[in-house]
Coordinates of N, CA and C in Angstrom, one line a residue:
X181 N 0.8 -1.2 0.0 CA 0.0 0.0 0.0 C 0.9 1.2 0.0
X182 N 0.9 2.0 -1.1 CA 1.7 3.2 -1.1 C 1.0 4.4 -0.2
X183 N 1.8 5.0 0.6 CA 1.4 6.1 1.4 C 2.3 7.3 1.1
X184 N 1.8 8.5 1.4 CA 2.7 9.6 1.5 C 2.3 10.4 2.7
X185 N 3.3 11.1 3.3 CA 2.9 12.0 4.4 C 2.4 13.3 3.9
X186 N 1.5 14.0 4.6 CA 0.9 15.2 4.1 C 1.8 16.4 4.1
X187 N 3.0 16.3 4.8 CA 3.9 17.4 4.9 C 5.1 17.5 4.0
X188 N 5.0 16.7 2.8 CA 6.1 16.7 1.9 C 6.3 18.1 1.3
X189 N 7.5 18.5 1.2 CA 7.9 19.8 0.7 C 8.2 19.7 -0.8
X190 N 7.7 20.7 -1.6 CA 7.9 20.7 -3.0 C 9.1 21.5 -3.4
X191 N 9.8 22.1 -2.5 CA 10.9 23.0 -2.9 C 12.0 22.3 -3.6
X192 N 12.3 21.1 -3.3 CA 13.4 20.4 -3.9 C 13.1 18.9 -3.9
X193 N 13.7 18.2 -4.8 CA 13.5 16.7 -4.9 C 14.0 16.1 -3.6
X194 N 13.3 15.1 -3.2 CA 13.8 14.3 -2.0 C 14.0 12.9 -2.5
X195 N 14.9 12.2 -1.8 CA 15.1 10.8 -2.1 C 14.0 9.9 -1.6
X196 N 13.8 8.9 -2.4 CA 12.7 8.0 -2.0 C 13.1 7.0 -0.9
X197 N 12.3 6.8 0.1 CA 12.5 5.7 1.1 C 11.3 4.8 1.0
X198 N 11.6 3.5 0.9 CA 10.6 2.5 0.9 C 10.8 1.5 2.0
X199 N 9.7 1.2 2.6 CA 9.7 0.1 3.7 C 8.5 -0.8 3.4
X200 N 8.7 -2.1 3.4 CA 7.7 -3.0 3.2 C 7.5 -3.9 4.4
X201 N 6.3 -4.0 4.9 CA 6.0 -4.7 6.1 C 5.0 -5.9 5.8
X202 N 5.1 -7.0 6.5 CA 4.2 -8.1 6.3 C 3.0 -7.9 7.2
X203 N 1.7 -8.0 6.7 CA 0.5 -7.7 7.5 C 0.5 -8.7 8.8
X204 N 0.9 -9.9 8.6 CA 0.9 -10.8 9.8 C 1.8 -10.4 10.8
X205 N 3.0 -9.9 10.5 CA 3.9 -9.3 11.4 C 3.3 -8.1 12.2
X206 N 2.7 -7.2 11.4 CA 2.1 -6.1 12.0 C 1.0 -6.4 12.9
X207 N 0.2 -7.5 12.6 CA -1.0 -7.9 13.4 C -0.5 -8.4 14.8
X208 N 0.7 -9.0 14.9 CA 1.2 -9.5 16.1 C 1.6 -8.4 17.1
X209 N 1.9 -7.2 16.5 CA 2.2 -6.1 17.4 C 3.6 -6.2 18.1
X210 N 4.5 -6.9 17.5 CA 5.8 -7.1 18.0 C 6.6 -5.8 18.2
X211 N 7.4 -5.8 19.2 CA 8.4 -4.7 19.3 C 9.8 -5.3 19.3
X212 N 10.7 -4.7 18.5 CA 10.5 -3.7 17.5 C 9.8 -4.2 16.3
X213 N 9.2 -3.3 15.5 CA 8.5 -3.7 14.3 C 9.6 -4.3 13.3
X214 N 9.1 -5.2 12.5 CA 10.0 -5.9 11.5 C 9.6 -5.5 10.1
X215 N 10.6 -5.1 9.3 CA 10.4 -4.8 7.9 C 10.9 -5.9 7.0
X216 N 10.2 -6.3 6.0 CA 10.6 -7.3 5.1 C 11.7 -6.7 4.1
X217 N 11.5 -5.5 3.8 CA 12.4 -4.8 2.8 C 12.5 -3.4 3.1
X218 N 13.7 -2.8 3.0 CA 13.9 -1.4 3.2 C 14.8 -0.9 2.1
X219 N 14.5 0.3 1.5 CA 15.4 0.9 0.6 C 15.4 2.4 0.9
X220 N 16.6 2.9 0.9 CA 16.8 4.4 1.1 C 18.1 4.7 0.4
X221 N 18.3 6.0 0.2 CA 19.5 6.4 -0.5 C 20.8 5.9 0.2
X222 N 20.8 5.8 1.5 CA 21.9 5.4 2.3 C 22.3 3.9 1.9
X223 N 21.4 3.2 1.3 CA 21.6 1.8 0.9 C 21.9 1.6 -0.5
X224 N 21.9 2.7 -1.3 CA 22.1 2.6 -2.8 C 23.4 1.8 -3.1
X225 N 24.5 2.1 -2.5 CA 25.8 1.4 -2.9 C 25.7 -0.1 -2.6
X226 N 25.1 -0.5 -1.5 CA 24.9 -1.9 -1.3 C 24.0 -2.6 -2.3
X227 N 23.0 -1.9 -2.7 CA 22.1 -2.5 -3.8 C 22.9 -2.6 -5.1
X228 N 23.6 -1.6 -5.4 CA 24.4 -1.5 -6.7 C 25.4 -2.6 -6.7
X229 N 25.9 -3.0 -5.6 CA 26.9 -4.1 -5.5 C 26.3 -5.5 -5.4
X230 N 25.0 -5.5 -5.5 CA 24.3 -6.8 -5.5 C 23.9 -7.3 -4.1
X231 N 24.1 -6.6 -3.0 CA 23.6 -7.1 -1.7 C 22.1 -7.1 -1.7
X232 N 21.6 -8.1 -1.0 CA 20.2 -8.3 -0.9 C 19.8 -7.9 0.6
X233 N 18.8 -7.1 0.7 CA 18.3 -6.8 2.1 C 17.7 -8.0 2.7
X234 N 17.8 -8.1 4.0 CA 17.2 -9.2 4.8 C 16.1 -8.6 5.7
X235 N 15.1 -9.3 6.0 CA 14.1 -8.8 7.0 C 14.7 -8.6 8.3
X236 N 14.4 -7.5 9.0 CA 14.9 -7.2 10.3 C 14.0 -6.3 11.1
X237 N 14.1 -6.4 12.4 CA 13.4 -5.5 13.3 C 14.3 -4.4 13.7
X238 N 13.7 -3.2 13.9 CA 14.4 -2.0 14.2 C 13.5 -1.1 14.9
X239 N 13.9 -0.4 16.0 CA 13.1 0.5 16.8 C 12.5 1.6 15.8
X240 N 13.3 2.0 14.9 CA 12.9 3.1 14.0 C 11.6 2.7 13.2
X241 N 11.5 1.4 12.9 CA 10.3 1.0 12.1 C 9.1 1.1 13.0
X242 N 9.2 1.0 14.3 CA 8.0 1.2 15.2 C 7.6 2.6 15.1
X243 N 8.6 3.5 15.1 CA 8.3 5.0 15.1 C 7.7 5.3 13.7
X244 N 8.2 4.8 12.6 CA 7.7 5.1 11.3 C 6.2 4.6 11.2
X245 N 5.9 3.4 11.7 CA 4.6 2.9 11.7 C 3.6 3.8 12.6
X246 N 4.1 4.2 13.7 CA 3.3 5.1 14.6 C 2.9 6.4 13.9
X247 N 3.9 7.0 13.2 CA 3.7 8.2 12.5 C 2.8 8.0 11.3
X248 N 3.0 6.9 10.6 CA 2.2 6.7 9.4 C 0.8 6.4 9.8
X249 N 0.6 5.7 10.9 CA -0.8 5.5 11.4 C -1.5 6.8 11.7
X250 N -0.8 7.8 12.2 CA -1.4 9.1 12.5 C -1.6 10.0 11.3
X251 N -0.6 9.9 10.3 CA -0.6 11.0 9.3 C -0.6 10.5 7.8
X252 N -0.3 9.3 7.5 CA -0.2 8.9 6.1 C -1.5 9.0 5.4
X253 N -1.4 9.3 4.1 CA -2.6 9.3 3.2 C -2.4 8.2 2.2
X254 N -3.4 7.3 2.2 CA -3.3 6.2 1.2 C -3.5 6.8 -0.2
X255 N -2.6 6.4 -1.1 CA -2.7 6.8 -2.5 C -3.7 5.9 -3.2
X256 N -3.9 4.7 -2.7 CA -4.9 3.8 -3.3 C -5.1 2.7 -2.3
X257 N -6.3 2.0 -2.4 CA -6.6 1.0 -1.4 C -7.2 1.5 -0.2
X258 N -7.3 0.6 0.8 CA -8.0 1.0 2.1 C -7.2 2.1 2.8
X259 N -8.0 2.7 3.7 CA -7.3 3.8 4.5 C -6.3 3.2 5.5
X260 N -5.4 4.1 5.9 CA -4.3 3.7 6.8 C -4.7 2.9 8.0
X261 N -5.8 3.3 8.6 CA -6.2 2.7 9.9 C -6.7 1.3 9.7
X262 N -7.0 0.9 8.5 CA -7.3 -0.5 8.2 C -6.1 -1.4 8.0
X263 N -5.0 -0.8 7.6 CA -3.8 -1.6 7.3 C -2.7 -1.5 8.3
X264 N -2.6 -0.4 9.0 CA -1.5 -0.1 9.9 C -2.0 -0.3 11.4
X265 N -1.3 -1.0 12.2 CA -1.7 -1.2 13.6 C -1.5 0.1 14.4
X266 N -2.2 0.2 15.5 CA -1.9 1.2 16.5 C -0.6 0.8 17.2
X267 N 0.3 1.7 17.3 CA 1.5 1.4 18.0 C 1.4 1.9 19.4
X268 N 1.4 1.1 20.4 CA 1.2 1.5 21.8 C 2.2 2.6 22.2
X269 N 1.8 3.6 23.0 CA 2.7 4.6 23.4 C 4.0 4.1 24.1
X270 N 3.8 3.0 24.8 CA 5.0 2.4 25.4 C 6.0 1.9 24.4
X271 N 5.6 1.4 23.2 CA 6.5 1.0 22.2 C 7.1 2.3 21.5
X272 N 6.4 3.3 21.4 CA 7.0 4.6 20.9 C 8.1 5.1 21.8
X273 N 7.8 5.1 23.1 CA 8.8 5.6 24.1 C 10.0 4.6 24.1
X274 N 9.8 3.3 24.1 CA 10.9 2.3 24.1 C 11.7 2.5 22.8
X275 N 11.1 2.7 21.7 CA 11.8 2.9 20.4 C 12.7 4.1 20.5
X276 N 12.2 5.2 21.0 CA 13.1 6.4 21.2 C 14.3 6.1 22.1
X277 N 14.0 5.4 23.2 CA 15.1 5.0 24.1 C 16.2 4.1 23.4
X278 N 15.7 3.1 22.7 CA 16.5 2.2 22.0 C 17.3 2.8 20.8
X279 N 16.7 3.8 20.1 CA 17.3 4.4 18.9 C 18.3 5.4 19.3
X280 N 18.2 6.0 20.5 CA 19.1 7.1 20.9 C 20.6 6.8 20.8
X281 N 21.1 5.7 21.3 CA 22.6 5.5 21.2 C 23.1 5.5 19.8
X282 N 22.4 4.7 18.9 CA 22.9 4.6 17.5 C 22.7 6.0 16.8
X283 N 21.7 6.7 17.1 CA 21.5 8.1 16.5 C 22.7 8.9 16.9
X284 N 23.0 9.0 18.2 CA 24.1 9.8 18.6 C 25.5 9.4 18.0
X285 N 25.6 8.1 17.8 CA 26.8 7.6 17.1 C 27.0 8.1 15.7
X286 N 25.9 8.5 15.0 CA 25.9 9.0 13.7 C 26.1 10.4 13.5
X287 N 26.3 11.1 14.6 CA 26.4 12.6 14.6 C 27.6 13.1 13.7
X288 N 28.7 12.5 13.8 CA 29.9 12.9 13.0 C 29.6 13.0 11.5
X289 N 29.0 12.0 11.0 CA 28.8 11.9 9.5 C 27.5 12.5 9.0
X290 N 26.5 12.8 9.9 CA 25.2 13.2 9.5 C 24.6 14.1 10.5
X291 N 25.3 15.2 10.9 CA 24.9 16.1 11.9 C 23.5 16.7 11.7
X292 N 23.2 17.1 10.5 CA 21.9 17.7 10.2 C 20.8 16.8 10.6
X293 N 20.8 15.6 10.1 CA 19.7 14.7 10.4 C 19.7 14.2 11.8
X294 N 20.8 14.0 12.4 CA 20.8 13.6 13.8 C 20.2 14.7 14.7
X295 N 20.6 16.0 14.5 CA 20.0 17.1 15.3 C 18.5 17.2 15.1
X296 N 18.1 17.1 13.8 CA 16.7 17.2 13.5 C 15.9 16.1 14.1
X297 N 16.5 14.9 14.0 CA 15.8 13.7 14.6 C 15.7 13.8 16.1
X298 N 16.7 14.3 16.8 CA 16.7 14.6 18.2 C 15.6 15.6 18.5
X299 N 15.5 16.6 17.7 CA 14.4 17.6 18.0 C 13.0 16.9 17.8
X300 N 12.9 16.0 16.8 CA 11.6 15.3 16.7 C 11.3 14.4 17.9
X301 N 12.4 13.7 18.3 CA 12.2 12.8 19.4 C 11.8 13.5 20.7
X302 N 12.4 14.7 20.9 CA 12.1 15.5 22.1 C 10.7 16.0 22.0
X303 N 10.3 16.5 20.8 CA 8.9 16.9 20.7 C 7.9 15.8 20.9
X304 N 8.2 14.6 20.3 CA 7.3 13.5 20.5 C 7.2 13.0 22.0
X305 N 8.4 13.0 22.6 CA 8.5 12.5 24.0 C 7.7 13.5 24.9
X306 N 7.7 14.8 24.6 CA 7.0 15.7 25.4 C 5.5 15.8 25.1
X307 N 5.2 15.7 23.8 CA 3.8 16.0 23.4 C 3.0 14.8 23.0
X308 N 3.7 13.7 22.6 CA 3.0 12.5 22.1 C 2.6 12.7 20.7
X309 N 3.0 13.7 20.0 CA 2.6 14.0 18.6 C 3.9 14.0 17.8
X310 N 3.7 13.5 16.5 CA 4.7 13.6 15.5 C 4.6 14.8 14.7
X311 N 5.7 15.4 14.3 CA 5.7 16.6 13.5 C 6.9 16.5 12.5
X312 N 6.9 17.3 11.5 CA 8.0 17.3 10.6 C 9.3 17.7 11.3
X313 N 10.4 17.4 10.6 CA 11.7 17.8 11.2 C 11.9 19.3 11.4
X314 N 11.4 20.1 10.4 CA 11.6 21.5 10.5 C 10.7 22.1 11.6
X315 N 9.4 21.5 11.7 CA 8.5 22.0 12.8 C 9.1 21.6 14.2
X316 N 9.7 20.4 14.3 CA 10.3 20.0 15.6 C 11.4 20.9 15.9
X317 N 12.2 21.3 14.9 CA 13.4 22.2 15.2 C 12.9 23.5 15.6
X318 N 11.9 24.1 15.0 CA 11.3 25.4 15.4 C 10.8 25.3 16.9
X319 N 10.1 24.2 17.2 CA 9.7 24.0 18.6 C 10.8 23.9 19.6
X320 N 11.8 23.1 19.2 CA 13.0 22.9 20.1 C 13.8 24.2 20.3
X321 N 13.9 25.0 19.2 CA 14.8 26.2 19.3 C 14.2 27.2 20.3
X322 N 12.9 27.2 20.5 CA 12.3 28.1 21.5 C 12.6 27.6 22.9
X323 N 13.1 26.4 23.0 CA 13.4 25.8 24.4 C 14.9 25.7 24.7
X324 N 15.7 26.1 23.7 CA 17.2 26.0 23.8 C 17.8 27.4 24.0
X325 N 19.0 27.3 24.5 CA 19.8 28.6 24.7 C 20.2 29.1 23.3
X326 N 20.6 30.4 23.3 CA 20.9 31.0 22.0 C 21.9 30.3 21.1
X327 N 23.1 29.9 21.6 CA 24.0 29.1 20.7 C 23.4 27.8 20.3
X328 N 22.8 27.1 21.2 CA 22.2 25.8 20.8 C 21.1 26.0 19.8
X329 N 20.3 27.0 20.0 CA 19.2 27.3 19.0 C 19.8 27.6 17.6
X330 N 20.9 28.4 17.6 CA 21.5 28.8 16.4 C 22.0 27.5 15.6
X331 N 22.6 26.6 16.3 CA 23.1 25.4 15.7 C 22.0 24.6 15.1
X332 N 20.9 24.4 15.9 CA 19.7 23.7 15.4 C 19.1 24.4 14.2
X333 N 19.1 25.7 14.3 CA 18.5 26.5 13.2 C 19.4 26.3 11.9
X334 N 20.7 26.1 12.0 CA 21.5 25.8 10.9 C 21.1 24.5 10.3
X335 N 20.8 23.5 11.1 CA 20.4 22.2 10.6 C 19.0 22.3 9.9
X336 N 18.1 23.1 10.5 CA 16.8 23.3 9.9 C 16.9 24.0 8.6
X337 N 17.7 25.0 8.5 CA 17.9 25.8 7.3 C 18.5 24.9 6.1
X338 N 19.5 24.1 6.5 CA 20.1 23.2 5.5 C 19.1 22.2 5.0
X339 N 18.3 21.6 5.9 CA 17.2 20.7 5.6 C 16.2 21.3 4.6
X340 N 15.9 22.5 4.8 CA 14.9 23.2 3.9 C 15.5 23.7 2.7
X341 N 16.9 23.6 2.5 CA 17.5 24.1 1.3 C 17.7 25.6 1.3
X342 N 17.7 26.2 2.5 CA 17.8 27.6 2.6 C 19.3 28.1 2.7
X343 N 20.2 27.2 3.0 CA 21.6 27.5 3.2 C 22.4 26.2 3.0
X344 N 23.7 26.5 2.7 CA 24.6 25.3 2.5 C 25.1 24.8 3.8
X345 N 25.2 23.5 4.0 CA 25.6 22.9 5.2 C 27.1 23.2 5.5
X346 N 27.5 23.5 6.7 CA 28.9 23.6 7.1 C 29.0 23.1 8.5
X347 N 29.4 21.8 8.6 CA 29.5 21.2 10.0 C 31.0 21.1 10.4
X348 N 31.9 21.4 9.5 CA 33.3 21.5 9.9 C 33.5 22.4 11.1
X349 N 33.0 23.7 10.9 CA 33.2 24.7 11.9 C 32.2 24.6 13.1
X350 N 31.2 23.8 12.9 CA 30.2 23.6 13.9 C 30.2 22.3 14.7
X351 N 31.2 21.5 14.5 CA 31.2 20.1 15.0 C 31.1 20.2 16.6
X352 N 31.8 21.0 17.2 CA 31.7 21.1 18.7 C 30.4 21.6 19.1
X353 N 29.8 22.5 18.5 CA 28.5 23.0 18.8 C 27.4 22.0 18.6
X354 N 27.6 21.2 17.5 CA 26.6 20.1 17.2 C 26.7 19.0 18.3
X355 N 27.9 18.7 18.7 CA 28.0 17.7 19.8 C 27.3 18.2 21.1
X356 N 27.5 19.5 21.4 CA 27.0 20.0 22.6 C 25.4 20.0 22.6
X357 N 24.8 20.5 21.5 CA 23.4 20.6 21.4 C 22.8 19.2 21.3
X358 N 23.5 18.2 20.6 CA 23.0 16.9 20.5 C 23.0 16.2 21.9
X359 N 24.0 16.5 22.7 CA 24.1 15.9 24.0 C 22.9 16.5 24.9
X360 N 22.7 17.8 24.8 CA 21.6 18.4 25.6 C 20.3 17.9 25.2
X361 N 20.0 17.8 23.9 CA 18.7 17.4 23.4 C 18.5 15.9 23.8
X362 N 19.5 15.1 23.7 CA 19.4 13.7 24.1 C 19.0 13.5 25.5
X363 N 19.6 14.4 26.4 CA 19.2 14.4 27.8 C 17.8 14.8 28.0
X364 N 17.4 15.8 27.2 CA 16.0 16.3 27.3 C 15.0 15.1 26.9
X365 N 15.4 14.4 25.8 CA 14.6 13.3 25.4 C 14.5 12.2 26.5
X366 N 15.7 11.9 27.1 CA 15.7 10.9 28.2 C 14.8 11.3 29.3
X367 N 14.9 12.5 29.7 CA 14.1 13.0 30.8 C 12.6 13.0 30.5
X368 N 12.3 13.2 29.3 CA 10.8 13.3 28.8 C 10.2 12.0 28.7
X369 N 11.0 10.9 28.6 CA 10.5 9.6 28.4 C 10.1 9.0 29.7

């Protein structure tokens, strides 16, 4: 069943991400959720060299399913609530706890997305609602100190295509705000 989220930006092309789930797996309500197939730009090289994806469980898949259940729009077929299970709030909180260490480990090579994902996690942990990365960043910036807010605003602006990314000179600031937001996430869970 193809879905799209209603908050897609038309400013610039985005890479396609595809996740395929088995209905019987979803019906069991296992944590973490298991995907039969995943494709994203970060996997392109592996696909081009002939690697085959294997079904696997991942906390992120539970978060994706929870957000899709709340927001996705079916492009064809039954509505989302007939195909996608409700993800219990405790699974959402556990998924954020479990995903946090790997997310922080990726800061050096993907600062923009790590910071924006931390802002989303913090927002979801505090409000129970999913929002876009840029909306979460705007929400988080109002709760951060000036330098931290500026670093997160740089990530938001790069995400929206409003400015060129520069993390070489901001690596220390990115580490600091990531550490603070991770602690805010932990406290909010």
